[in-house]
XYZ file of C-alpha atoms in Angstrom:
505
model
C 85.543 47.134 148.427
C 84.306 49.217 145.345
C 80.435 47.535 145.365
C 78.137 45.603 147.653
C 79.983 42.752 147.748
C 77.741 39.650 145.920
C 80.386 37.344 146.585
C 79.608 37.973 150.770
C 76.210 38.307 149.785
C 75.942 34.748 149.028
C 76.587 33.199 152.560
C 74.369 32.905 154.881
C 76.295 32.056 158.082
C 76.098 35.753 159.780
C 75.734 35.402 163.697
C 72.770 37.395 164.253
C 70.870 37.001 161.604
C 67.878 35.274 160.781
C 68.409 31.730 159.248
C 68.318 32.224 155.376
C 68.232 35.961 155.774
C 71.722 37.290 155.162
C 71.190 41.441 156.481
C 73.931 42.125 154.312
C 72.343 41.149 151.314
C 69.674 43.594 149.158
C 67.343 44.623 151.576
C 64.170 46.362 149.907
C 63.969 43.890 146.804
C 61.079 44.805 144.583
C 57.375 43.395 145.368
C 55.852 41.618 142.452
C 51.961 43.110 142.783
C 49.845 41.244 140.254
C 46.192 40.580 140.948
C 46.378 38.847 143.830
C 45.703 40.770 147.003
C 49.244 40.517 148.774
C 48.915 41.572 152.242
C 52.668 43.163 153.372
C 51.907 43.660 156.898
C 52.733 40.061 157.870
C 56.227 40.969 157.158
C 57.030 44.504 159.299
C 58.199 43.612 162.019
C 57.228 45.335 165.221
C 58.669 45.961 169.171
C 56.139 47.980 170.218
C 54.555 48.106 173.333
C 51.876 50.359 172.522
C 48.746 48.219 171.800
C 47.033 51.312 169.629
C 49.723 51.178 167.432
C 49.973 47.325 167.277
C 46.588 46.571 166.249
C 46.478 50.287 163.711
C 49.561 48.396 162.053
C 48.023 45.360 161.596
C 44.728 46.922 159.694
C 46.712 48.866 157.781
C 46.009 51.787 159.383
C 48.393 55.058 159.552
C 46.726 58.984 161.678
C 46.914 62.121 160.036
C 45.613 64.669 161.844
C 43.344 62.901 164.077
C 42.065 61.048 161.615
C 42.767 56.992 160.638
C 43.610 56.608 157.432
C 43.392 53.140 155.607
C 46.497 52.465 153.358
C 46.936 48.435 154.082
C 46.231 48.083 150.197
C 48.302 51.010 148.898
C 51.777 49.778 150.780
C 52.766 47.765 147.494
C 51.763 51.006 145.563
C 53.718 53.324 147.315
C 55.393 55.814 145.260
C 57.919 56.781 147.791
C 58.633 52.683 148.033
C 56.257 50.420 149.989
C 59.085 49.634 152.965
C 58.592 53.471 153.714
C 55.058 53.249 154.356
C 55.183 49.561 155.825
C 56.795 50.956 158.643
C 54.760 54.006 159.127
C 51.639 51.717 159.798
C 50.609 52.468 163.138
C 52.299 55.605 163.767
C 51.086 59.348 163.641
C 52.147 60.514 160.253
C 50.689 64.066 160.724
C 53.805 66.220 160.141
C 56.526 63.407 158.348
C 53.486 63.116 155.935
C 53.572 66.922 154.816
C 57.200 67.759 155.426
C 58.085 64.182 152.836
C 55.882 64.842 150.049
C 55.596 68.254 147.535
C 51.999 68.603 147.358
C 50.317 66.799 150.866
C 46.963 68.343 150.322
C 46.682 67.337 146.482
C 47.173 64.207 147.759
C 44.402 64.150 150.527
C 42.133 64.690 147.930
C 41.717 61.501 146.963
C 42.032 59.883 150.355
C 38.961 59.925 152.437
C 39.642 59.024 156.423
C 38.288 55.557 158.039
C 36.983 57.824 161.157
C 38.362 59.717 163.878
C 40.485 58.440 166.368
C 39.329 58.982 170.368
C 41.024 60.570 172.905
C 42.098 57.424 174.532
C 44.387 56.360 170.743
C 45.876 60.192 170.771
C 47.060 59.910 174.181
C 47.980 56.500 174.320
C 50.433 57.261 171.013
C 51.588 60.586 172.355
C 52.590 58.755 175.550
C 54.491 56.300 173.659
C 56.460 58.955 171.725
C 57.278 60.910 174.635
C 59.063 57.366 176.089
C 60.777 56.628 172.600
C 61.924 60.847 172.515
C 63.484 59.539 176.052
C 65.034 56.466 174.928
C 66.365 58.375 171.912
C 67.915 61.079 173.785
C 69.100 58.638 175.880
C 71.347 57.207 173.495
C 72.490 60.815 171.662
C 74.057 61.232 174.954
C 75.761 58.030 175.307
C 77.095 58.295 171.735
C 78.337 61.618 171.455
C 79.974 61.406 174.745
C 81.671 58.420 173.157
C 82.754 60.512 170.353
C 83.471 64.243 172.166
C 83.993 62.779 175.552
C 82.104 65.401 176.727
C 78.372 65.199 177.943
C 76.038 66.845 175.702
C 73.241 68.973 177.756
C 69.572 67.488 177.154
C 66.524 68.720 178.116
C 65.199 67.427 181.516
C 61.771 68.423 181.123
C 60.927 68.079 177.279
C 57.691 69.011 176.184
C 56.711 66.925 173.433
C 53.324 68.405 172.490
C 54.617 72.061 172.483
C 57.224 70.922 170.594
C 55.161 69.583 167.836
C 53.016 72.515 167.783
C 55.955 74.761 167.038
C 57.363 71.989 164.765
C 54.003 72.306 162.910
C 53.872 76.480 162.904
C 57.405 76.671 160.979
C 56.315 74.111 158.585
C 53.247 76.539 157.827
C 55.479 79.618 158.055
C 57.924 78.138 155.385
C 54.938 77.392 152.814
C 53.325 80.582 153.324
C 56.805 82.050 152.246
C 57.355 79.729 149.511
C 60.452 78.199 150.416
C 59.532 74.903 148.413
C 60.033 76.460 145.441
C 62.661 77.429 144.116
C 62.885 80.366 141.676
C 63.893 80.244 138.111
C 66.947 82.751 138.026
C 68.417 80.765 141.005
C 67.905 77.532 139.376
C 69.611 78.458 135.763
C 72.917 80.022 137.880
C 73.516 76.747 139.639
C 73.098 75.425 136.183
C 75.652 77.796 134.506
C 77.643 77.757 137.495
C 78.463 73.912 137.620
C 78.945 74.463 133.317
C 81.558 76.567 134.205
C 83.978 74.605 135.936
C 83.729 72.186 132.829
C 84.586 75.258 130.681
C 87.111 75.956 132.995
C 88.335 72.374 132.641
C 88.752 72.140 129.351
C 90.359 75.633 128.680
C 92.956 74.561 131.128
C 93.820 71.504 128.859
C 94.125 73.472 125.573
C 95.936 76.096 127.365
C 98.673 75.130 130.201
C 101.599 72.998 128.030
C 101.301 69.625 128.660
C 104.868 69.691 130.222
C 103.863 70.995 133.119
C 102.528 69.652 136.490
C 98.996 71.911 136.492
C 98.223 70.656 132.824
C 96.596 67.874 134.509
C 95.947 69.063 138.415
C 94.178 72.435 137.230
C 91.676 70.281 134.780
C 91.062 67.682 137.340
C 90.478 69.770 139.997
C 87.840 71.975 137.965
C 86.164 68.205 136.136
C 86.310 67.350 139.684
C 84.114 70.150 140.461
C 81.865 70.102 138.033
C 80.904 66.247 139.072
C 80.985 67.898 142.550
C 78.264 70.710 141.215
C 76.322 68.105 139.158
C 75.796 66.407 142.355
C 73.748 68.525 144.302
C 71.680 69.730 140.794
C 70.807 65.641 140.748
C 70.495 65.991 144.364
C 67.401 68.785 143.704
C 66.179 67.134 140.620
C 65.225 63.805 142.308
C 64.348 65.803 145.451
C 61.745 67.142 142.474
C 62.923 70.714 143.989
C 63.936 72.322 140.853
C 60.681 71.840 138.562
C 56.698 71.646 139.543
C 56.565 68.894 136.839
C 57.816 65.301 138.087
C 59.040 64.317 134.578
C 60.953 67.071 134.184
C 62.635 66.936 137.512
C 63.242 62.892 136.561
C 65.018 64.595 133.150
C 67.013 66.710 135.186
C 68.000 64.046 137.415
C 68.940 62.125 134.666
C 71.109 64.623 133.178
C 72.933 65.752 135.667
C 73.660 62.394 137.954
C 73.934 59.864 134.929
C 75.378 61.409 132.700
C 77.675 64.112 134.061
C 78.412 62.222 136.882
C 78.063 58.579 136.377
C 75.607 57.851 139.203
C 72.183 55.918 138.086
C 69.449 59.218 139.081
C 66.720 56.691 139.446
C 68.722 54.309 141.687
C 69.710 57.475 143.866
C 66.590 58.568 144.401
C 65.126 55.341 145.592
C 67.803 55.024 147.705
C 67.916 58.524 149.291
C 64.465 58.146 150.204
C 64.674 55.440 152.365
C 67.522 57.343 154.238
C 65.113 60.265 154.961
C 62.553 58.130 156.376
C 64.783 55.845 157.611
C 68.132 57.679 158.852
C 70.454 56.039 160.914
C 68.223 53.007 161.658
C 68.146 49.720 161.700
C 66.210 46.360 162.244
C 66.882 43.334 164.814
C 65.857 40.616 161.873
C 66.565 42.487 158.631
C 69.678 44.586 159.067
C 70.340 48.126 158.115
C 67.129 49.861 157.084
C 69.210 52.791 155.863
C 70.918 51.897 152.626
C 72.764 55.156 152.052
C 74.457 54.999 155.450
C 75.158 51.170 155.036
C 78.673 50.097 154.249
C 79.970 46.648 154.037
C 83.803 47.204 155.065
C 83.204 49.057 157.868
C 81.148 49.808 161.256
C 80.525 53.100 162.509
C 78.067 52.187 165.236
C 78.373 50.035 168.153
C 74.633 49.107 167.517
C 75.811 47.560 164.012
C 78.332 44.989 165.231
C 76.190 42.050 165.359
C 74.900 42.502 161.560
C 78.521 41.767 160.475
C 79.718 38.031 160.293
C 82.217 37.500 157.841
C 85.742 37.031 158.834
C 87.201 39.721 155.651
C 85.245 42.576 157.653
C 86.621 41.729 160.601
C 90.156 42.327 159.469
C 89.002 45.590 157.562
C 87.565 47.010 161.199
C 90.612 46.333 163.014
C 92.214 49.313 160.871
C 88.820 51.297 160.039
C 90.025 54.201 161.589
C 93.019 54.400 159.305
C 91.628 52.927 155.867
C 88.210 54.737 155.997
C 89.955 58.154 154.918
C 91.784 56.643 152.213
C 88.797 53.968 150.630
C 87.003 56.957 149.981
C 89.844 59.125 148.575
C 90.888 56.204 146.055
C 87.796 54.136 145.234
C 84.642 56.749 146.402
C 83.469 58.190 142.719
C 84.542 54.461 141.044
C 83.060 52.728 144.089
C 79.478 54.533 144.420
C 79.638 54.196 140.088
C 79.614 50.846 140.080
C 77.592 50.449 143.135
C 74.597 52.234 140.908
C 74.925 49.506 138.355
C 75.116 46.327 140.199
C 72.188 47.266 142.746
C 70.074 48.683 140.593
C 66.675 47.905 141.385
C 64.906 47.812 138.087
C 66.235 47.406 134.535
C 65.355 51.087 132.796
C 66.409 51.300 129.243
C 67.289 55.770 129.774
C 69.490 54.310 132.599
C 71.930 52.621 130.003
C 71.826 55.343 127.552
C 72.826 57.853 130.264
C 75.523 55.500 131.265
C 76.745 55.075 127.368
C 76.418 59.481 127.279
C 78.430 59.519 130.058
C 81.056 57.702 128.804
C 81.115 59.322 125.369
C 80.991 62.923 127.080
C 84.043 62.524 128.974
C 85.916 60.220 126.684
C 85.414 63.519 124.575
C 86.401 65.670 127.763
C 89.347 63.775 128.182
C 90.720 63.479 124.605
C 90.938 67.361 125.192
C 94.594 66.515 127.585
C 97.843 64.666 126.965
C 97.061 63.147 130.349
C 93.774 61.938 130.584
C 94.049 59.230 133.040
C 95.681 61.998 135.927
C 93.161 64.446 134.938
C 90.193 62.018 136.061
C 92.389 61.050 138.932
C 92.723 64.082 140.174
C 89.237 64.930 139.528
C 88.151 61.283 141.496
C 90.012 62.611 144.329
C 88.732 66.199 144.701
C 85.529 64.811 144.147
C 85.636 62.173 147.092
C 85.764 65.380 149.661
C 81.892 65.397 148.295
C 81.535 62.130 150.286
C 83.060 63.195 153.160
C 80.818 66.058 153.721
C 77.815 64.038 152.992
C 78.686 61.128 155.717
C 80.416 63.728 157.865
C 76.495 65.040 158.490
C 75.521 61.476 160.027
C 78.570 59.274 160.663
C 79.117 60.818 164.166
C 75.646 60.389 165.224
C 73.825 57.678 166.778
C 71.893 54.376 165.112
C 68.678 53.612 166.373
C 66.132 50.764 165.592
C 63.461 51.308 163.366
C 60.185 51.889 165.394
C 61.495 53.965 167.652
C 62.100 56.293 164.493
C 59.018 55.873 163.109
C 57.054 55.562 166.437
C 58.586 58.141 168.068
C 58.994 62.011 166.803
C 60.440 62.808 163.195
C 61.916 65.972 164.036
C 63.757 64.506 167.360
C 64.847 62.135 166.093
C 66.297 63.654 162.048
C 67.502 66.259 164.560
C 69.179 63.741 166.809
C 70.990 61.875 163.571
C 72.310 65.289 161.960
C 74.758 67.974 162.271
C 75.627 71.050 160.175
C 78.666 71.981 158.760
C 80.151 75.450 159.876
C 81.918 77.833 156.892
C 82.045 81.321 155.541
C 79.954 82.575 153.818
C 82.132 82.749 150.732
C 82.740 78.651 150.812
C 78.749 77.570 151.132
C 78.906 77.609 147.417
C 81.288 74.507 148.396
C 78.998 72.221 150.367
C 76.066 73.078 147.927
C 74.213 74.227 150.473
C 74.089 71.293 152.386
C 76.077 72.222 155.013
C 72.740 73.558 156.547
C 71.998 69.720 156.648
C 69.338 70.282 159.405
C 67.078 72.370 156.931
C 67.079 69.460 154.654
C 66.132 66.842 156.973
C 63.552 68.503 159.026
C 61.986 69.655 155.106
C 63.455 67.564 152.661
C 61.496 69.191 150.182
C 62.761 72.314 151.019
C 64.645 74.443 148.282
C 68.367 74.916 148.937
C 67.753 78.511 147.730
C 66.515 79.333 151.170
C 68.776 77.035 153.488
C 70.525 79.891 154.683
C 66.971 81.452 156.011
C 65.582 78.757 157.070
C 68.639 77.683 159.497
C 68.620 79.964 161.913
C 64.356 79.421 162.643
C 65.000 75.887 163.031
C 68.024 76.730 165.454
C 65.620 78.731 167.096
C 63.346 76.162 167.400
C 65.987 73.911 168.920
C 67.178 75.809 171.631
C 63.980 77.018 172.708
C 63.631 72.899 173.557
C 66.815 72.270 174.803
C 67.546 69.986 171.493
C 71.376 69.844 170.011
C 71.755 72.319 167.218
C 75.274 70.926 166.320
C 77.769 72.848 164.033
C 81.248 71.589 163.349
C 84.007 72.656 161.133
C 85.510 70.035 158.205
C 88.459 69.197 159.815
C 86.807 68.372 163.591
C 84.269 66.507 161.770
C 86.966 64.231 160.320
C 88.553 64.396 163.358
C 85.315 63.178 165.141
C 84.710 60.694 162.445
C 87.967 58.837 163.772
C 87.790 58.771 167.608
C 84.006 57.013 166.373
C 85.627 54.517 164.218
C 88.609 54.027 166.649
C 85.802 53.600 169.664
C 83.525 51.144 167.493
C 87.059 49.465 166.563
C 87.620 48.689 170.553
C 84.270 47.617 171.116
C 84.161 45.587 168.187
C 87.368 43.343 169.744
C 85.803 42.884 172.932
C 83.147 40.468 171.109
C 85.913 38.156 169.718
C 84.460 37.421 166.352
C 86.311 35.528 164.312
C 89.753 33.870 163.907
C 91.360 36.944 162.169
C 89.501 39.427 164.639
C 91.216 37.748 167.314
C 94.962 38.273 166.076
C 94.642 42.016 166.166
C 92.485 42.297 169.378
């Protein structure tokens, strides 16, 4: 329950999946590059129908701005991880290229473009994202009238180049403004902010007497806070939104996820990248292509069913609906710890030290109260409502596959996969920021300084094109989150998988 489970991962009898290809195994294993020239576009799979994009994949070819752009030899160079730009080959990379990456025209510099593409490619791909933006809408509406059981309304008529066009005029509008940036003052009182609570945590423990109840639910509450803090300063460190200098931002990353919280930096950022690019998707041969939104004991997507064979998560769905509340409560912060260990995708010696520091910092913390062990409990369980606002942003939404994410239209489809959290003013220190999840997956880059600006333009945007712009309060997300896993639940017995599926069906 606490990790990915090895001990599943070593079977290779999942109905579904391809023979010695378990999809619940590690799916973005690192590629050796040594001298050789390895091509990786033999292994992307494809279900296009569009023959542009079929034979641009296969040369390794990727358009920005009416332009093709080789990058067949670069995929295994990738900083952003080479299963990113694998399965971007093809596709019109235009906007997801600028909105992904800090400094897009520093990069350009060194990139010079194979030639232009004709008129003929442009339309041909455009046509082929208007179908996907249909097929994609298509299944928003299915899913969330699964989950609301109401219909959502959807545009009739979209109009996918004006779209883009706008899409592409608030990008500019937000860099002219400098909303990728953040400023220093804001950045050292988020710092000082998320301190505090671990001041406050430790007063409380040298001053309440140990005989009473809040000597250890007062400290927990505010360590659990401070681990709640630390996370979105980690969050904006490996975002490299806090610092114009990469190191630095790794440093800070470091700092604040390793070692105040627990959570490998490095192994979150790799990770949290692939979920941008890749939210809510997944891949008919290979599984889940979106490891943050993966989980191995339960299903929150009807689309998911068939990547799950063993008989354990077949019990564990039968009562999904019930358990998923309290897996997170009890084993979240140890769960996603270990989880950072074990699936770590590269040994890094600053990884370990952070993890030692870490320990040492809180067995110091802790040594502070008569009652160490219900002060971190407390703080584990004030810090798992962290992961319930985090999953709450996508767990409701629908799963796609793969290309027709990264075929189709970025925005439609990050804006098809999200929702926003709605609270006062007041409590927005709460969610970090991040319940204005839209601003940060349109612009991932984008400082959470100026989430609460840059909301309302991209609202705007939406309902000037008849897209969602979704806002739900805590409690109706959790609600939401329910009826979904109760709905997946009853499709999930109709398939009959399994001996101990079959005795709760």
């Amino acid at each position: 329950i606490l990790g990915r489970h090895y001990w599943f991962t070593n079977q290779n009898q999942f109905e579904g999946s391809v023979e010695g290809n378990n999809p619940l195994q590690e799916q973005n294993d690192e590629k050796e590059v040594g001298s050789q020239n390895i091509s990786p576009l033999k292994s992307v799979p494809s279900d296009s129908t569009c023959s542009v994009r079929e034979n641009a994949r296969k040369e390794g070819l990727v358009l920005l701005d009416g332009n093709w752009y080789s990058v067949g030899k670069f995929v295994p160079h990738h900083p952003g991880g080479a299963d990113v730009l694998e399965q971007y080959l093809g596709a019109d990379i235009s906007l997801v290229f600028r909105v992904m990456h800090r400094n897009p025209d520093r990069i350009l510099k060194y990139r010079k473009p194979l030639r232009s593409a004709t008129s003929e490619e442009i339309q041909a791909l455009t046509a082929r994202r208007k179908d996907l933006c249909k097929e994609m809408m298509e299944e928003y509406q299915q899913n969330i009238e699964m989950v609301t059981k109401a219909k959502p309304n959807m545009p009739k008529n979209f109009d996918l180049e004006a779209f883009e066009k706008d899409s592409r005029l608030l990008y500019q509008r937000f860099l002219e403004n400098g909303y990728f940036r953040p400023t220093l003052l804001w950045f050292i009182g988020k710092m000082l902010f998320t301190l505090c609570f671990l001041l406050l945590s430790i007063t409380c423990m040298k001053l309440i007497p140990s005989s009473s109840v809040f000597s250890f639910i007062f400290p927990g509450i505010f360590l659990g806070l401070f681990w709640h803090q630390s996370g979105f300063l980690m969050h904006d460190a490996e975002h490299h939104n806090l610092s114009g200098d990469e190191r630095c931002n790794d440093i800070l990353g470091w700092l604040f996820g390793t070692v105040f919280i627990g959570v490998n930096g490095a192994w979150w950022r790799e990770e949290h990248r692939e979920h941008h690019a890749f939210l809510n998707t997944f891949d008919d041969e290979k599984g889940f292509k979106d490891p943050q939104m993966r989980e191995d004991i339960w299903i929150q997507n009807k689309n998911l069913i068939k990547f799950y064979g063993n008989e354990l998560i077949h019990f564990f769905v039968n009562f999904q609906h019930i358990l998923f509340l309290v897996v997170i409560a009890v084993a979240g912060r140890v769960g996603i710890m270990i989880d950072s260990i074990l699936t770590e995708r590269k040994f890094r010696p600053w990884t370990k030290l952070g993890n030692i520091l870490h320990l040492l910092l809180h067995y110091s913390i802790l040594s502070q109260t008569n009652h160490p062990v219900s002060v971190f409990i407390v703080g584990a369980l004030w810090q798992s409502i962290l992961s319930l606002q985090l999953l709450g942003n996508h767990y409701t939404k629908p799963w796609n596959k793969i290309y027709a994410a990264t075929e189709g239209n970025f925005f439609v489809w990050q804006i098809l996969a999200t929702q926003d959290f709605a609270c006062p003013i007041w409590l927005q220190w709460f969610y970090g920021g991040l319940n204005f999840h839209y601003s940060h997956h349109l612009f991932p880059t984008l400082s959470r300084e100026y989430f609460h600006i840059t909301t309302p333009l991209i609202k705007e945007l939406c309902d000037k094109h008849g897209l969602p712009f979704v806002q739900v309060g805590f409690f109706q997300c959790i609600g939401e989150m329910i009826v979904n896993f109760n709905e997946v639940r009853k499709e999930f017995s109709k398939c009959g998988r399994g001996s101990v599926a079959l005795m709760y069906t």
